Amino acid sequence: MTQAASIHPTAQVDPAAKIGANVGIGAYSVIGAEVEIGDGTVIGPHVVIEGPTRIGRDNRISQFASIGNSPQDKKWEGERTELVIGDRNLIREFVTINRGTGDGGGITRIGDDNWLLAYVHIAHDCQVGNHTVFSNYSALAGHVEIGDWVIISGYAGVHQFCKVGAHAFIAMGCLVGSDVPPFLMMANEQHGRPRGINSEGLKRRGFDGARISSIKRAYRTLYMAGLSLPEAREQLVAQAEDSADVRAMLDFIDRSERALAR
């Protein structure tokens, strides 16, 4: 254990845990065996981290978070699975993140530079990219895949095995039960439905007018032209020749394993 770590005397840190330099661990927190915490990560009071869990550098984990607990899945029979969290993530109060399951890949993974606000739940075997925002009380069921720069608003939920593509925006209270292509906005009518593209978010991330116009054209093809999915896909193939963003949408559609949100 690195001497530079600052550990409150009431914290319980298993001797087998690997604690990096300049790590802070607050009062009454519990750090289990097979937990690795990278340099500069700060853990508040009353946090429980169970292993096997690997946490990267410069994360901020607030009080009462539960990280790396066993999966909430009846099929899990105690097999060794893990949680991997990247760098510079903000994990706020009462966030829960579970480890994976043996038949689900074995790993729950959180990327870099994500914000997980209070009461967020990330279930077993989820794969979360980078630069995402999970607002208060939002939740992922098991085996969900979230692309980079996705925003999930408060009280929204994503059904197990769904995929949400990069730069999508899920509105408050929206229940997502199908795959959401990149760049879309989903709004709530009991279950989420496509409501245009996430134009404002794309502008904030430096997408110029030409890129956004190409994405809007693809959206109209997929959702407003009255085409079947195979017919829409055929037109998207042609549009993708001049747009990497449309190519990303097309690749997402081709990887979709559940019904596509339409």
PDB file of N, CA and C in Angstrom, residues 92-93 95 115-121 133-139 152-157 172-173:
ATOM      1  N   ARG A  92     -21.537   9.950  -7.985  1.00  0.00           N
ATOM      2  CA  ARG A  92     -22.126  10.690  -6.874  1.00  0.00           C
ATOM      3  C   ARG A  92     -22.838   9.768  -5.893  1.00  0.00           C
ATOM      4  N   GLU A  93     -23.594  10.395  -4.971  1.00  0.00           N
ATOM      5  CA  GLU A  93     -24.169   9.687  -3.831  1.00  0.00           C
ATOM      6  C   GLU A  93     -25.119   8.565  -4.251  1.00  0.00           C
ATOM      7  N   VAL A  95     -24.904   5.907  -5.848  1.00  0.00           N
ATOM      8  CA  VAL A  95     -24.764   5.190  -7.123  1.00  0.00           C
ATOM      9  C   VAL A  95     -24.432   3.719  -6.834  1.00  0.00           C
ATOM     10  N   TRP A 115     -20.110  11.147 -15.978  1.00  0.00           N
ATOM     11  CA  TRP A 115     -20.783  11.673 -14.779  1.00  0.00           C
ATOM     12  C   TRP A 115     -21.959  10.757 -14.458  1.00  0.00           C
ATOM     13  N   LEU A 116     -21.894  10.139 -13.297  1.00  0.00           N
ATOM     14  CA  LEU A 116     -22.990   9.313 -12.795  1.00  0.00           C
ATOM     15  C   LEU A 116     -23.548  10.008 -11.565  1.00  0.00           C
ATOM     16  N   LEU A 117     -24.683  10.655 -11.718  1.00  0.00           N
ATOM     17  CA  LEU A 117     -25.224  11.478 -10.646  1.00  0.00           C
ATOM     18  C   LEU A 117     -26.016  10.626  -9.653  1.00  0.00           C
ATOM     19  N   ALA A 118     -26.542  11.257  -8.627  1.00  0.00           N
ATOM     20  CA  ALA A 118     -27.072  10.538  -7.470  1.00  0.00           C
ATOM     21  C   ALA A 118     -28.129   9.509  -7.850  1.00  0.00           C
ATOM     22  N   TYR A 119     -28.039   8.346  -7.221  1.00  0.00           N
ATOM     23  CA  TYR A 119     -29.001   7.245  -7.333  1.00  0.00           C
ATOM     24  C   TYR A 119     -28.997   6.552  -8.699  1.00  0.00           C
ATOM     25  N   VAL A 120     -27.996   6.749  -9.493  1.00  0.00           N
ATOM     26  CA  VAL A 120     -27.881   6.021 -10.760  1.00  0.00           C
ATOM     27  C   VAL A 120     -27.567   4.552 -10.474  1.00  0.00           C
ATOM     28  N   HIS A 121     -28.131   3.653 -11.286  1.00  0.00           N
ATOM     29  CA  HIS A 121     -27.829   2.226 -11.175  1.00  0.00           C
ATOM     30  C   HIS A 121     -27.306   1.707 -12.502  1.00  0.00           C
ATOM     31  N   VAL A 133     -23.336  11.242 -19.561  1.00  0.00           N
ATOM     32  CA  VAL A 133     -23.953  11.835 -18.370  1.00  0.00           C
ATOM     33  C   VAL A 133     -25.191  11.019 -18.028  1.00  0.00           C
ATOM     34  N   PHE A 134     -25.228  10.503 -16.812  1.00  0.00           N
ATOM     35  CA  PHE A 134     -26.402   9.817 -16.282  1.00  0.00           C
ATOM     36  C   PHE A 134     -27.005  10.711 -15.199  1.00  0.00           C
ATOM     37  N   SER A 135     -28.163  11.277 -15.470  1.00  0.00           N
ATOM     38  CA  SER A 135     -28.784  12.162 -14.492  1.00  0.00           C
ATOM     39  C   SER A 135     -29.432  11.356 -13.369  1.00  0.00           C
ATOM     40  N   ASN A 136     -29.880  12.067 -12.345  1.00  0.00           N
ATOM     41  CA  ASN A 136     -30.370  11.438 -11.117  1.00  0.00           C
ATOM     42  C   ASN A 136     -31.457  10.403 -11.383  1.00  0.00           C
ATOM     43  N   TYR A 137     -31.324   9.266 -10.717  1.00  0.00           N
ATOM     44  CA  TYR A 137     -32.305   8.174 -10.728  1.00  0.00           C
ATOM     45  C   TYR A 137     -32.408   7.442 -12.071  1.00  0.00           C
ATOM     46  N   SER A 138     -31.533   7.701 -13.002  1.00  0.00           N
ATOM     47  CA  SER A 138     -31.566   6.921 -14.237  1.00  0.00           C
ATOM     48  C   SER A 138     -30.922   5.561 -14.002  1.00  0.00           C
ATOM     49  N   ALA A 139     -31.261   4.573 -14.848  1.00  0.00           N
ATOM     50  CA  ALA A 139     -30.827   3.212 -14.580  1.00  0.00           C
ATOM     51  C   ALA A 139     -30.666   2.418 -15.863  1.00  0.00           C
ATOM     52  N   ILE A 152     -28.353  10.556 -20.526  1.00  0.00           N
ATOM     53  CA  ILE A 152     -29.569   9.904 -20.060  1.00  0.00           C
ATOM     54  C   ILE A 152     -30.154  10.761 -18.949  1.00  0.00           C
ATOM     55  N   SER A 153     -31.323  11.293 -19.177  1.00  0.00           N
ATOM     56  CA  SER A 153     -31.928  12.242 -18.253  1.00  0.00           C
ATOM     57  C   SER A 153     -32.516  11.534 -17.028  1.00  0.00           C
ATOM     58  N   GLY A 154     -32.956  12.344 -16.063  1.00  0.00           N
ATOM     59  CA  GLY A 154     -33.456  11.824 -14.806  1.00  0.00           C
ATOM     60  C   GLY A 154     -34.637  10.877 -14.969  1.00  0.00           C
ATOM     61  N   TYR A 155     -34.637   9.826 -14.160  1.00  0.00           N
ATOM     62  CA  TYR A 155     -35.727   8.846 -14.092  1.00  0.00           C
ATOM     63  C   TYR A 155     -35.887   8.033 -15.377  1.00  0.00           C
ATOM     64  N   ALA A 156     -34.964   8.123 -16.295  1.00  0.00           N
ATOM     65  CA  ALA A 156     -35.029   7.313 -17.510  1.00  0.00           C
ATOM     66  C   ALA A 156     -34.448   5.931 -17.235  1.00  0.00           C
ATOM     67  N   GLY A 157     -34.897   4.941 -18.014  1.00  0.00           N
ATOM     68  CA  GLY A 157     -34.410   3.584 -17.840  1.00  0.00           C
ATOM     69  C   GLY A 157     -34.223   2.897 -19.175  1.00  0.00           C
ATOM     70  N   MET A 172     -36.118  12.933 -20.014  1.00  0.00           N
ATOM     71  CA  MET A 172     -36.542  12.613 -18.655  1.00  0.00           C
ATOM     72  C   MET A 172     -37.689  11.607 -18.651  1.00  0.00           C
ATOM     73  N   GLY A 173     -37.552  10.583 -17.828  1.00  0.00           N
ATOM     74  CA  GLY A 173     -38.607   9.600 -17.653  1.00  0.00           C
ATOM     75  C   GLY A 173     -38.804   8.657 -18.812  1.00  0.00           C
TER      76      GLY A 173
END
